[in-house]
CSV table of C-alpha atoms in Angstrom, one decimal:
chain,number,residue,atom,x,y,z
K,1,MET,CA,0.0,0.0,0.0
K,2,ALA,CA,2.9,2.4,0.7
K,3,LEU,CA,4.3,1.7,-2.8
K,4,PHE,CA,0.9,2.2,-4.3
K,5,HIS,CA,0.4,5.5,-2.5
K,6,THR,CA,3.9,6.7,-3.5
K,7,ARG,CA,3.2,5.9,-7.2
K,8,LEU,CA,-0.2,7.5,-7.0
K,9,GLU,CA,1.2,10.7,-5.5
K,10,ALA,CA,4.1,10.9,-7.8
K,11,PRO,CA,3.8,14.2,-9.7
K,12,GLY,CA,5.4,13.0,-13.0
K,13,GLU,CA,7.4,15.1,-15.3
K,14,LEU,CA,7.6,16.3,-18.9
K,15,GLN,CA,10.9,15.0,-20.1
K,16,THR,CA,12.3,17.3,-22.7
K,17,GLN,CA,15.6,15.5,-22.7
K,18,ALA,CA,13.8,12.2,-23.6
K,19,LEU,CA,12.5,13.9,-26.8
K,20,ALA,CA,16.0,14.9,-27.8
K,21,ASP,CA,17.4,11.4,-27.0
K,22,ILE,CA,14.6,9.8,-29.1
K,23,ARG,CA,15.5,12.1,-32.1
K,24,SER,CA,19.2,11.2,-31.7
K,25,HIS,CA,18.6,7.4,-31.4
K,26,LEU,CA,16.3,7.5,-34.5
K,27,GLY,CA,19.0,9.2,-36.5
K,28,ALA,CA,21.5,6.6,-35.4
K,29,LEU,CA,19.2,3.8,-36.3
K,30,GLU,CA,18.7,5.2,-39.7
K,31,ASP,CA,22.4,5.5,-40.3
K,32,ILE,CA,22.9,1.8,-39.2
K,33,LEU,CA,20.1,0.5,-41.5
K,34,THR,CA,21.6,2.5,-44.4
K,35,THR,CA,25.3,1.7,-43.9
K,36,ALA,CA,25.4,-1.6,-42.0
K,37,PRO,CA,22.0,-3.4,-42.0
K,38,GLU,CA,23.7,-6.7,-41.0
K,39,ASP,CA,24.9,-5.3,-37.7
K,40,VAL,CA,22.2,-6.8,-35.6
K,41,ALA,CA,23.9,-6.0,-32.2
K,42,ARG,CA,23.9,-2.3,-32.9
K,43,ILE,CA,20.4,-2.4,-34.2
K,44,HIS,CA,19.2,-4.2,-31.1
K,45,GLN,CA,21.0,-1.8,-28.8
K,46,THR,CA,19.7,1.3,-30.5
K,47,VAL,CA,16.1,0.1,-30.7
K,48,THR,CA,16.2,-0.9,-27.0
K,49,LEU,CA,17.4,2.6,-26.1
K,50,ILE,CA,14.6,4.1,-28.1
K,51,PHE,CA,11.9,2.0,-26.4
K,52,THR,CA,13.4,2.7,-23.0
K,53,ARG,CA,13.4,6.5,-23.4
K,54,PHE,CA,9.9,6.4,-25.1
K,55,ASN,CA,8.4,4.3,-22.2
K,56,GLY,CA,9.8,6.7,-19.7
K,57,LEU,CA,8.5,9.8,-21.6
K,58,ALA,CA,5.0,8.4,-22.0
K,59,GLU,CA,4.7,7.1,-18.4
K,60,GLN,CA,6.0,10.3,-16.9
K,61,ALA,CA,3.8,12.5,-19.1
K,62,ARG,CA,0.7,10.5,-18.2
K,63,SER,CA,1.6,10.9,-14.5
K,64,PHE,CA,2.1,14.6,-14.9
K,65,ILE,CA,-1.2,15.2,-16.6
K,66,GLY,CA,-3.0,13.1,-13.9
K,67,SER,CA,-1.4,15.1,-11.1
K,68,LEU,CA,-1.7,18.5,-12.8
K,69,GLN,CA,-5.3,19.1,-11.7
K,70,ARG,CA,-4.4,18.1,-8.1
K,71,SER,CA,-1.6,20.6,-8.3
K,72,LEU,CA,-3.9,23.3,-9.5
K,73,ASP,CA,-6.6,22.6,-6.9
K,74,LEU,CA,-4.7,24.4,-4.1
K,75,GLN,CA,-7.7,25.6,-2.0
K,76,ALA,CA,-5.7,26.2,1.2
K,77,ALA,CA,-2.4,27.4,-0.3
K,78,PRO,CA,-1.2,30.9,0.5
K,79,VAL,CA,-1.3,33.3,-2.4
K,80,GLU,CA,2.5,34.0,-2.2
K,81,ASP,CA,3.4,30.3,-2.5
K,82,PHE,CA,1.0,29.8,-5.3
K,83,LEU,CA,2.4,32.8,-7.2
K,84,ASP,CA,5.9,31.3,-7.0
K,85,TYR,CA,4.5,27.9,-8.1
K,86,LYS,CA,2.7,29.5,-11.0
K,87,GLN,CA,5.9,31.2,-12.3
K,88,HIS,CA,7.8,27.9,-12.2
K,89,LEU,CA,5.0,25.9,-13.7
K,90,ILE,CA,4.4,28.3,-16.6
K,91,GLY,CA,8.1,28.3,-17.5
K,92,TYR,CA,8.2,24.6,-17.2
K,93,LEU,CA,5.2,24.1,-19.6
K,94,GLU,CA,6.5,26.6,-22.1
K,95,ARG,CA,9.9,24.9,-22.3
K,96,PHE,CA,8.3,21.5,-22.9
K,97,LEU,CA,5.8,22.9,-25.5
K,98,LEU,CA,8.7,24.4,-27.4
K,99,GLU,CA,10.7,21.2,-27.4
K,100,LEU,CA,7.7,19.1,-28.3
K,101,ALA,CA,6.9,21.4,-31.2
K,102,VAL,CA,10.5,21.2,-32.5
K,103,SER,CA,11.0,17.5,-31.9
K,104,SER,CA,7.6,16.1,-33.1
K,105,GLY,CA,8.1,17.1,-36.8
K,106,ASP,CA,11.6,15.8,-36.8
K,107,VAL,CA,10.6,12.5,-35.1
K,108,VAL,CA,7.7,12.0,-37.6
K,109,THR,CA,10.1,12.6,-40.6
K,110,ARG,CA,12.6,10.1,-39.3
K,111,LEU,CA,9.9,7.5,-38.6
K,112,GLU,CA,8.7,7.8,-42.2
K,113,ARG,CA,12.3,7.4,-43.5
K,114,LEU,CA,12.9,4.3,-41.3
K,115,THR,CA,9.8,2.7,-42.9
K,116,THR,CA,11.4,3.0,-46.3
K,117,VAL,CA,14.8,1.5,-45.2
K,118,GLY,CA,13.4,-1.8,-43.8
K,119,ILE,CA,12.6,-1.2,-40.2
K,120,GLU,CA,10.3,-4.3,-40.1
K,121,ALA,CA,13.2,-6.7,-41.0
K,122,ALA,CA,15.4,-4.9,-38.5
K,123,LEU,CA,12.8,-5.4,-35.7
K,124,ASP,CA,12.6,-9.1,-36.5
K,125,SER,CA,16.4,-9.4,-36.3
K,126,ALA,CA,16.4,-7.5,-32.9
K,127,ALA,CA,13.6,-9.7,-31.6
K,128,ASP,CA,15.6,-12.9,-32.6
K,129,ARG,CA,18.7,-11.6,-30.8
K,130,ASP,CA,16.6,-10.9,-27.7
K,131,LEU,CA,15.9,-14.6,-27.6
K,132,ALA,CA,19.6,-15.6,-27.9
K,133,ASP,CA,20.0,-16.4,-24.1
K,134,GLN,CA,16.8,-18.4,-23.6
K,135,LEU,CA,17.1,-22.1,-22.8
K,136,ARG,CA,14.6,-23.3,-25.3
K,137,GLN,CA,13.9,-21.6,-28.6
K,138,ASP,CA,11.1,-22.6,-31.0
K,139,GLU,CA,9.1,-21.0,-33.7
K,140,ASP,CA,6.2,-19.9,-31.5
K,141,SER,CA,8.4,-18.0,-29.1
K,142,ARG,CA,10.3,-16.4,-32.0
K,143,LEU,CA,6.9,-15.3,-33.6
K,144,ALA,CA,5.7,-14.0,-30.2
K,145,ALA,CA,8.9,-12.0,-29.7
K,146,ARG,CA,8.7,-10.5,-33.2
K,147,THR,CA,5.0,-9.6,-32.7
K,148,ARG,CA,5.8,-7.9,-29.4
K,149,TRP,CA,8.6,-5.8,-30.9
K,150,ARG,CA,6.5,-4.7,-33.8
K,151,ARG,CA,3.7,-3.7,-31.5
K,152,ARG,CA,6.1,-1.6,-29.4
K,153,TRP,CA,7.3,0.1,-32.6
K,154,HIS,CA,3.7,0.7,-33.8
K,155,GLY,CA,3.0,2.2,-30.4
K,156,LEU,CA,5.9,4.5,-30.7
K,157,ARG,CA,4.8,5.5,-34.2
K,158,GLY,CA,1.2,6.0,-33.1
K,159,TRP,CA,2.3,8.3,-30.2
K,160,PHE,CA,4.0,10.7,-32.6
K,161,VAL,CA,2.1,10.2,-35.9
K,162,GLY,CA,-1.4,9.1,-35.1
K,163,ASP,CA,-2.5,7.3,-38.3
K,164,GLY,CA,-5.8,9.1,-39.0
K,165,ALA,CA,-6.6,10.2,-35.4
K,166,PRO,CA,-4.9,12.8,-33.2
K,167,SER,CA,-1.6,11.5,-32.0
K,168,GLN,CA,-0.8,11.3,-28.3
K,169,ALA,CA,1.8,14.0,-28.8
K,170,GLN,CA,-0.9,16.4,-30.2
K,171,LEU,CA,-3.2,15.5,-27.3
K,172,LEU,CA,-0.4,16.1,-24.8
K,173,ARG,CA,0.4,19.4,-26.4
K,174,ALA,CA,-3.3,20.5,-26.2
K,175,ARG,CA,-3.6,19.4,-22.6
K,176,THR,CA,-0.4,21.2,-21.6
K,177,ARG,CA,-1.6,24.4,-23.3
K,178,SER,CA,-4.9,24.2,-21.5
K,179,ALA,CA,-3.1,24.0,-18.2
K,180,ILE,CA,-1.9,27.6,-18.4
K,181,PRO,CA,-5.5,29.1,-18.5
K,182,ALA,CA,-6.5,26.7,-15.8
K,183,LEU,CA,-3.6,27.9,-13.7
K,184,LEU,CA,-4.6,31.5,-14.1
K,185,HIS,CA,-8.2,30.7,-13.3
K,186,ALA,CA,-7.0,29.0,-10.1
K,187,LEU,CA,-5.0,32.1,-9.3
K,188,ASP,CA,-8.2,34.3,-9.8
K,189,ARG,CA,-10.1,32.0,-7.4
K,190,LEU,CA,-7.4,32.5,-4.8
K,191,HIS,CA,-7.5,36.3,-5.2
K,192,ASP,CA,-11.3,36.2,-4.9
K,193,ARG,CA,-11.2,34.1,-1.8
K,194,ARG,CA,-8.6,36.4,-0.3
K,195,LEU,CA,-10.6,39.6,-1.0
K,196,LYS,CA,-14.1,38.3,-0.2
K,197,ARG,CA,-13.2,36.1,2.7
K,198,SER,CA,-16.3,34.1,2.0
K,199,ASP,CA,-17.1,31.1,-0.2
K,200,ARG,CA,-19.0,27.9,0.0
K,201,VAL,CA,-16.1,26.0,1.5
K,202,ALA,CA,-15.6,28.6,4.2
K,203,ASP,CA,-19.4,28.5,4.9
K,204,PHE,CA,-19.4,24.8,5.4
K,205,ARG,CA,-16.3,24.9,7.6
K,206,SER,CA,-18.0,27.6,9.8
K,207,LEU,CA,-21.2,25.4,10.0
K,208,ALA,CA,-19.1,22.4,11.0
K,209,ARG,CA,-17.4,24.5,13.7
K,210,TRP,CA,-20.8,25.5,15.0
K,211,PHE,CA,-22.0,21.9,15.1
K,212,ALA,CA,-18.8,21.0,17.0
K,213,LEU,CA,-19.5,23.7,19.5
K,214,SER,CA,-23.2,22.7,20.0
K,215,PRO,CA,-23.9,22.2,23.8
K,216,ASP,CA,-26.5,19.4,23.1
K,217,ASP,CA,-28.4,17.6,20.5
K,218,SER,CA,-31.4,19.9,20.7
K,219,TYR,CA,-29.3,22.9,19.7
K,220,ALA,CA,-27.7,20.9,16.9
K,221,HIS,CA,-31.1,19.9,15.6
K,222,SER,CA,-32.2,23.5,15.6
K,223,LEU,CA,-29.0,24.6,13.8
K,224,TRP,CA,-29.6,21.8,11.2
K,225,HIS,CA,-33.2,23.0,10.6
K,226,ALA,CA,-32.1,26.6,10.3
K,227,ALA,CA,-29.2,25.8,7.9
K,228,PHE,CA,-31.0,23.3,5.6
K,229,LEU,CA,-34.7,24.1,6.1
K,230,LEU,CA,-35.6,20.5,6.7
K,231,ALA,CA,-38.7,19.6,8.7
K,232,PRO,CA,-41.0,16.5,9.1
K,233,SER,CA,-43.3,15.9,6.2
K,234,ARG,CA,-46.5,16.2,8.4
K,235,HIS,CA,-47.8,19.4,7.0
K,236,LEU,CA,-50.7,18.3,4.7
K,237,THR,CA,-54.0,20.1,5.2
K,238,VAL,CA,-52.8,21.9,8.4
K,239,ASP,CA,-55.5,24.0,9.9
K,240,ASP,CA,-56.4,25.3,13.4
K,241,ALA,CA,-58.1,22.0,14.3
K,242,THR,CA,-55.1,20.0,13.2
K,243,LEU,CA,-52.7,22.3,15.1
K,244,ALA,CA,-54.9,22.0,18.3
K,245,ALA,CA,-54.9,18.2,18.0
K,246,ARG,CA,-51.2,18.1,17.6
K,247,ASP,CA,-50.7,20.3,20.6
K,248,ALA,CA,-53.0,18.1,22.7
K,249,ALA,CA,-51.3,14.8,21.5
K,250,PRO,CA,-47.8,15.5,20.0
K,251,VAL,CA,-46.6,13.1,17.4
K,252,PRO,CA,-42.8,12.5,17.4
K,253,PRO,CA,-41.1,13.1,14.0
K,254,THR,CA,-39.8,9.5,14.1
K,255,THR,CA,-43.3,8.0,14.1
K,256,ARG,CA,-44.1,5.9,11.1
K,257,TRP,CA,-47.0,6.7,8.8
K,258,LEU,CA,-48.5,3.3,9.4
K,259,ASP,CA,-48.5,3.8,13.1
K,260,ASP,CA,-50.0,7.3,13.2
K,261,GLU,CA,-53.5,8.4,12.7
K,262,PRO,CA,-54.3,8.5,8.9
K,263,MET,CA,-54.4,11.9,7.2
K,264,ARG,CA,-57.7,12.8,5.5
K,265,ILE,CA,-56.8,14.2,2.1
K,266,HIS,CA,-59.4,15.6,-0.3
K,267,PRO,CA,-59.8,13.6,-3.5
K,268,ARG,CA,-59.2,16.7,-5.6
K,269,LEU,CA,-55.8,17.2,-3.8
K,270,ARG,CA,-54.9,13.6,-4.5
K,271,SER,CA,-55.8,13.8,-8.2
K,272,SER,CA,-54.5,17.2,-9.2
K,273,GLY,CA,-52.2,18.3,-6.4
K,274,ARG,CA,-54.3,21.4,-5.8
K,275,LEU,CA,-57.1,22.1,-3.3
K,276,HIS,CA,-59.4,24.9,-4.3
K,277,LEU,CA,-61.3,26.4,-1.5
K,278,PRO,CA,-65.1,26.9,-2.1
K,279,GLY,CA,-66.0,30.4,-3.2
K,280,ARG,CA,-68.4,32.3,-5.4
K,281,ARG,CA,-69.6,30.4,-8.4
K,282,PRO,CA,-68.4,31.8,-11.7
K,283,VAL,CA,-70.7,34.3,-13.3
K,284,VAL,CA,-72.4,32.8,-16.4
K,285,LEU,CA,-72.7,35.5,-19.0
K,286,ASP,CA,-75.9,35.8,-21.0
K,287,HIS,CA,-75.2,36.4,-24.7
K,288,GLY,CA,-78.9,36.5,-25.7
K,289,LEU,CA,-78.8,40.3,-26.5
K,290,GLU,CA,-75.7,39.9,-28.6
K,291,LYS,CA,-77.3,37.0,-30.5
K,292,ILE,CA,-80.4,39.1,-31.2
K,293,GLU,CA,-78.3,42.0,-32.4
K,294,LEU,CA,-76.3,39.6,-34.6
K,295,ARG,CA,-79.4,38.1,-36.1
K,296,ARG,CA,-80.8,41.6,-36.8
K,297,ARG,CA,-77.6,42.6,-38.6
K,298,LEU,CA,-77.6,39.4,-40.7
K,299,ALA,CA,-81.2,39.9,-41.7
K,300,ALA,CA,-80.6,43.6,-42.6
K,301,GLU,CA,-77.6,42.5,-44.8
K,302,ALA,CA,-79.6,39.8,-46.4
K,303,GLU,CA,-82.4,42.3,-47.2
K,304,GLN,CA,-79.9,44.7,-48.7
K,305,LEU,CA,-78.4,42.0,-50.8
K,306,GLU,CA,-81.8,40.9,-52.0
K,307,GLN,CA,-82.7,44.5,-53.0
K,308,ALA,CA,-79.5,44.8,-54.9
K,309,ARG,CA,-80.2,41.6,-56.8
K,310,ARG,CA,-83.7,42.8,-57.6
K,311,LEU,CA,-82.2,46.0,-58.9
K,312,ILE,CA,-79.8,44.3,-61.3
K,313,ALA,CA,-81.4,40.8,-62.0
K,314,THR,CA,-84.5,42.1,-63.8
K,315,GLY,CA,-84.4,39.6,-66.7
K,316,LYS,CA,-84.5,42.4,-69.2
K,317,ALA,CA,-81.8,43.5,-71.6
K,318,ARG,CA,-80.3,46.8,-70.4
K,319,ARG,CA,-77.3,48.8,-71.5
K,320,LEU,CA,-74.5,49.1,-69.0
K,321,SER,CA,-74.7,52.9,-69.2
K,322,GLU,CA,-78.2,52.7,-67.9
K,323,PHE,CA,-76.8,51.6,-64.5
K,324,ALA,CA,-75.5,55.1,-64.0
K,325,ALA,CA,-75.5,55.1,-60.2
K,326,LEU,CA,-75.5,51.9,-58.0
K,327,PRO,CA,-75.4,51.4,-54.3
K,328,ASP,CA,-72.3,49.5,-52.9
K,329,GLY,CA,-74.1,46.1,-52.7
K,330,ALA,CA,-75.5,46.3,-56.2
K,331,PHE,CA,-72.2,47.5,-57.6
K,332,SER,CA,-70.4,44.5,-56.1
K,333,ILE,CA,-72.9,42.1,-57.8
K,334,MET,CA,-72.5,44.0,-61.1
K,335,LEU,CA,-68.7,43.7,-60.9
K,336,ASP,CA,-69.1,39.9,-60.3
K,337,CYS,CA,-71.3,39.6,-63.4
K,338,LEU,CA,-69.0,41.6,-65.6
K,339,GLY,CA,-65.9,39.7,-64.4
K,340,SER,CA,-67.6,36.3,-65.2
K,341,ALA,CA,-68.7,37.5,-68.7
K,342,LEU,CA,-65.5,39.2,-69.7
K,343,ALA,CA,-63.4,36.3,-68.5
K,344,ARG,CA,-65.1,34.2,-71.3
K,345,ARG,CA,-64.8,36.9,-74.0
K,346,PHE,CA,-62.5,35.5,-76.7
K,347,ASP,CA,-64.2,37.2,-79.7
K,348,PRO,CA,-65.1,40.9,-79.3
K,349,GLN,CA,-68.2,40.5,-81.4
K,350,ALA,CA,-69.5,37.2,-79.9
K,351,VAL,CA,-72.4,36.9,-77.5
K,352,ILE,CA,-71.5,35.5,-74.1
K,353,ARG,CA,-73.7,33.4,-72.0
K,354,CYS,CA,-72.5,32.4,-68.5
K,355,THR,CA,-73.4,32.4,-64.8
K,356,SER,CA,-72.1,34.5,-61.9
K,357,GLY,CA,-69.4,33.4,-59.6
K,358,ASP,CA,-71.8,31.6,-57.2
K,359,GLY,CA,-74.0,30.3,-60.0
K,360,SER,CA,-77.1,32.2,-58.8
K,361,LEU,CA,-77.4,34.6,-61.8
K,362,MET,CA,-77.7,34.0,-65.5
K,363,ILE,CA,-75.8,36.5,-67.7
K,364,ILE,CA,-76.1,37.3,-71.4
K,365,CYS,CA,-73.6,39.8,-72.6
K,366,GLU,CA,-73.8,41.3,-76.1
K,367,PRO,CA,-71.2,43.8,-77.5
K,368,LEU,CA,-72.4,47.2,-78.8
K,369,MET,CA,-70.3,48.4,-81.6
K,370,ASP,CA,-69.4,52.1,-81.8
K,371,ALA,CA,-71.2,52.8,-78.5
K,372,PRO,CA,-69.9,55.6,-76.3
K,373,GLU,CA,-68.1,54.7,-73.1
K,374,ALA,CA,-70.3,53.8,-70.1
K,375,THR,CA,-69.8,55.3,-66.6
K,376,MET,CA,-71.1,54.1,-63.3
K,377,THR,CA,-70.9,56.2,-60.2
K,378,THR,CA,-70.4,54.7,-56.7
K,379,SER,CA,-69.5,55.9,-53.3
K,380,SER,CA,-65.9,54.7,-53.9
K,381,GLY,CA,-65.5,56.5,-57.3
K,382,SER,CA,-66.5,56.2,-60.9
K,383,PHE,CA,-66.2,53.0,-63.0
K,384,ARG,CA,-65.7,53.4,-66.8
K,385,GLY,CA,-65.6,50.9,-69.6
K,386,PRO,CA,-67.0,49.9,-73.0
K,387,ASP,CA,-70.8,49.9,-73.1
K,388,LEU,CA,-72.5,46.4,-73.2
K,389,LEU,CA,-76.0,45.0,-73.5
K,390,LEU,CA,-76.6,42.9,-70.4
K,391,THR,CA,-79.4,40.6,-69.6
K,392,ILE,CA,-79.2,39.4,-65.9
K,393,SER,CA,-81.8,37.1,-64.4
K,394,GLU,CA,-82.1,34.6,-61.6
K,395,SER,CA,-80.9,31.2,-62.4
K,396,TRP,CA,-83.3,28.2,-62.9
K,397,SER,CA,-82.4,26.6,-59.6
K,398,ARG,CA,-83.0,29.8,-57.6
K,399,GLU,CA,-86.3,30.4,-59.3
K,400,GLN,CA,-87.4,26.9,-58.4
K,401,VAL,CA,-86.4,27.4,-54.8
């Protein structure tokens, strides 16, 4: 447990020297594969050094990122100590970000070049040399060793390259960059706590101190009720009679609902959650007068419409100019008849037979050659157009009705 605690609390580190060593070892490996690919001992030694430095870099970076939030969460640290820690941490992060930005591109380039000079065969040779001191060697153990070395190499490549997804180096760079704003935000919290001298943590600590200084349980219960506003849930339909009954026979808050006298709840409260007290019945409005007035207006409008129809639908041929002045209702009917007739006028000299828009009037329209312009006067203005001979009458269906 002590070892586990030590590993858990280890702060980790960002190893800039490991990045430089990995670049150097990759360059040395490229030179060996280019000039002396048969030198298996040097290949094995160089690849082992690369894996050792890479494992240390990845493990320490993981530990550093895991402990970074714990380092920033300095609730009780003095502001002066935190300022000193902030300066060192920002400089530390900036140095690592600079080295990571410089090294990542070079490492990726060298990894790509190693792929073209036969790194897979070199890994197989190094894996075979790694098994040279084993007592028993067979094909299965050799295949397992080669697979293990290739996986370690692909892990190294994936940490820097990524292969379609963000690489671990890019994620580490992003997480390290985000640590600087988080550090400044933690510093702002320390300043606010120093100036205001009040926050939720301080409030809970003060409340805990009050509980510790409580003289008895009754005082502690009162303090709990005042702080958290918690009370027994025996408050349904409380009225004067209920309060008097509770005063006469107090019920402890620890009493179970099954052991206590049942609460009488109104069915409306059970179904809707609301209990409306009885009051005045809502006033029912009588719309009889409004309905009478509405029927009177409808009858008057129907009578005006009928008079307008009788004025126009005479069944006799009349020139348009004879309708010199028309009331508004009759003029609307006349416009409907003219629109229906002129919409079917394809030949200026043809006689048009049609019905009105609602089909209640029969219209016969005959053109008048060389006739003067007709004018109809209404309350909205004057209507002018070619004079026509119109015969407007009620349709057969309307006459039958």
